[in-house]
């Protein structure tokens, strides 16, 4: 027992200041005009007019403009038995951008996530991830290509421990075969020790080393959310999709989460795309925000752009308010956003459950 | 670590205590020295779908044991113990081992073939004399000098049936419906087909089914009808045969049906209209309606004790107990002799021309050294709700 | 600390958390029961305290233990209900017997024959598992259970029409009819009559080795990347896919490994009796093994070991009830099932155990109590 404990301590004490993450060695794939004959990437800020409805024009933060975008979506749409859930969704996400996807309930946000990760096959449109079309890929391929996600209703491997949950995510980088696994060969021991160390590193970064041996399903809610993000990160993605990461968190937890998300982006240099109803989080950390209503993109821009966009105001506050003068509109929206009214904002359509 | 070991030990020990209980339970009935008792044991299906055979053997044997014990209260007495084996080889070995724990000296079993082959291996290794009343596979006696059969072998029944049919129904177009999942049925069919091929007689249609609980034989009967078979050989137990007869009657298909000893008992089957069995032939070494005195006495005793007519299995068991008892007396051994000594002496008897006149043969039975019995079966036909010898 | 993104989770937050599976403990208990039981029984046998009846059950008990453990791989670890385990046992048994008879033509060293036959049985069973697994593992839950049931029966019925034997020293086989010109003693497998004339080679020691091997493989697999992948798909299929796990591949892996181990156990079973009929491997046997697994606790290896042992011995100990034996067995089985899964009874047993337990490990006890309290509520 004693030496076992020592080993654990040893693992906890590993130095994580040098994250040693694979991203550092990743070769950046620069933008290529000729791939798939896509629309030309718009580079200059001048072409973007916040008052214009969003169409083919794109907004991405300044710092990512020298690299190809990590995700490009063109005219994405899906029908469920005649009902159009999402139509003509467009998006360009910078390589290290934190993007936000907002919209009233039932706007189709999770549906978009599910299309991006191929839980649903889109009816129309194209997705280019890291410069390649994801046509014909399934969920597994998408993850292997470098896109990882979390879920609105947490989906952990409940009966496995926290440590095992992360080890599962390290599956594809664990290098041994079935025979090694069944016989516990030296190769198995070596690799298991390595991934255990790696798993502990993630746990340490997220301050969860003490939870390592507990069942994931029995953790408190906040820890489960953290673990889900960790698990997604452990698959070493280039893009992380977070589906309502702050749901169920109190304000202090939310502000902590905001710091975390920024930290993740800075440390791992990846793109993050998140769905969130908490406007303080979205407005606080998202560099680009996409607003969705009735399954259509109505705007993309910086937080400031979005807050002053009449279409957004209309979507969130109703058409009648659209006639008010600019100042009033801005005030009302700000109020609405800060109070988090969005979840019950008038949306014309009855609320629809966003299925996974 | 320490605690884990403790837990393991606790679990192991509690596990062992149950083991011990089981062992004690098994060793409970040790033999009473001093009494002049020959311990005979048998395993058979007393529960499950084949329970009717096991129970018949149990009861038939009991009649013989009661008769022997009543006839010579001062001489050698016989004890009779039957254990359930569910017609399964694994369970039969367990049951046999239980009998050995209880001090069995002569093994009169097993009832079903599959179980018997598994047990015969054990009796051969343990040197216990074995005479099976009803296990009819060739494999039961193969390579084992201590195992003898009182019944016909399955293929022999097929061979004799084929001979009889070819001789008495030379113009018949013969079809066969058999259960290919039953070793009994498949064994008879094997022998039947071989003999028919040897005689150069064509079987016009062969149809199989896979479960004695099967109730729908339309497809098989239609195939017989379409092939123009006017004579259908049914090497099956009476349950499927009764269903076949009912459905053939409904279809208006009336060939001559010919069954083996498994069909014996069909007239007492509950809910079966016996008029449908009129004209059915069966080849069997025993039937309760035989007129001779021995059979009549046995049937009466059985009826009195168990309230039903004995079938062939009961008669086989009755014969087995008597044959073993007679052979034992001829060896001149004391009942205190070990099972192995009794075995050697009995084997010498059975292989050396011992003969016994019983219920289940028209002549005196004798045994070959290979374990097979030499006896003559009789062919009966059902007329007026009775078996009439042909 | 700059490196740390989030504050450490407070321990108070883990009050209701439950510790995960302790592989070392599970392995220790499983091996402890097997080896301890073996040694004890060998001593008792040598001392003449154990009758023929129990001795005769040693090998079948070992076989059932390893069947229960291997089925637990599908039911407990992979989370799919399989009702066709006896089918793989049958494949292993008959192919193993066949191999042993072929080897006996040229070899006489029994341990080698036994091992080769068992490996061959495992191979054939895993092939059967693979062939069956590919089309059906797209199904889920009840549908999968029903289809495995059907496949188990198909395998058994296939054995009913299979004939193998030697003619002039050469191996011959046929479907649904006797092989031409074969002698009785040269038959290996004869359709519904099954395998006869098998040379019995199994022993308690081989049984123990089989159990140890099965437990070794299953527990190792459980604590490996493949096992974790299998368990995560069980816990959450969608999340599993989202981190790049191929659901079918890992379900198939569990199914095939389980089939191979069942085949191995089947082979030892086949080589323990001089005859073996296909009907032995019917639906009832599959259910019996499933009962071991359920009674021992789904996913609990040593529970399955104990359940298999007790439920194999139990019907034998009831022989004194004569005609009511199987009835008694059924009633006891029902009572045990109700007893083990009744939360009220379970919590009382747990409470009793926590009293008996040495109180050295306080945190462990706390967790246990919490758990039992929750279940009692």
Coordinates of N, CA and C in Angstrom, one line a residue, chain A residues 2 37 40 59 67 75 80 85 88 113 125 127 165 197-199 205 211 220 258 296 304 315-316 332:
Chain A
X2 N 1.9 1.2 0.8 CA 2.8 2.4 1.0 C 3.4 2.8 -0.3
X37 N -12.7 24.5 -53.9 CA -13.3 25.6 -54.6 C -14.2 26.5 -53.7
X40 N -13.7 32.8 -51.4 CA -12.4 33.4 -51.0 C -12.4 33.9 -49.5
X59 N -16.0 37.3 -40.2 CA -15.2 38.0 -39.2 C -14.4 37.0 -38.4
X67 N -3.3 32.9 -40.4 CA -3.4 31.4 -40.6 C -4.7 31.1 -41.2
X75 N -23.3 27.4 -45.8 CA -24.7 27.1 -46.2 C -25.2 25.8 -45.5
X80 N -35.6 17.9 -40.6 CA -36.0 16.7 -39.9 C -37.5 16.4 -40.4
X85 N -34.7 22.6 -39.4 CA -34.2 23.0 -38.1 C -33.1 24.0 -38.2
X88 N -28.9 27.4 -43.9 CA -27.9 28.4 -44.4 C -27.1 29.0 -43.2
X113 N -24.0 21.9 -33.5 CA -22.9 21.1 -32.9 C -22.9 19.6 -33.3
X125 N -25.1 21.9 -47.5 CA -24.0 22.7 -47.0 C -22.7 21.9 -46.8
X127 N -18.9 21.5 -44.6 CA -18.1 21.8 -43.5 C -16.6 21.6 -43.8
X165 N -11.5 8.0 -17.1 CA -12.1 8.8 -18.1 C -11.2 9.6 -19.0
X197 N 0.7 9.1 -16.2 CA 1.4 10.4 -15.9 C 0.7 11.5 -16.7
X198 N 0.4 11.2 -17.9 CA -0.2 12.2 -18.7 C -1.6 12.6 -18.2
X199 N -2.4 11.6 -17.8 CA -3.7 11.8 -17.2 C -3.6 12.7 -16.0
X205 N -3.6 20.2 -13.9 CA -3.9 21.5 -14.5 C -5.3 21.9 -14.1
X211 N -9.4 13.8 -7.0 CA -10.6 13.1 -7.4 C -10.3 11.9 -8.3
X220 N -19.3 15.9 -7.8 CA -20.2 17.1 -7.8 C -20.3 17.6 -9.2
X258 N -14.6 31.1 -17.0 CA -14.1 32.0 -18.1 C -12.6 32.0 -18.2
X296 N -31.2 30.2 -38.5 CA -30.4 31.0 -39.5 C -29.4 31.9 -38.8
X304 N -19.0 43.7 -29.2 CA -19.5 45.0 -29.4 C -20.4 45.1 -30.6
X315 N -34.2 40.0 -32.7 CA -34.4 38.6 -32.3 C -34.6 38.4 -30.8
X316 N -33.8 39.2 -30.1 CA -33.9 39.0 -28.6 C -35.0 39.8 -28.0
X332 N -31.7 48.6 -23.6 CA -32.5 47.4 -23.4 C -31.8 46.1 -23.6

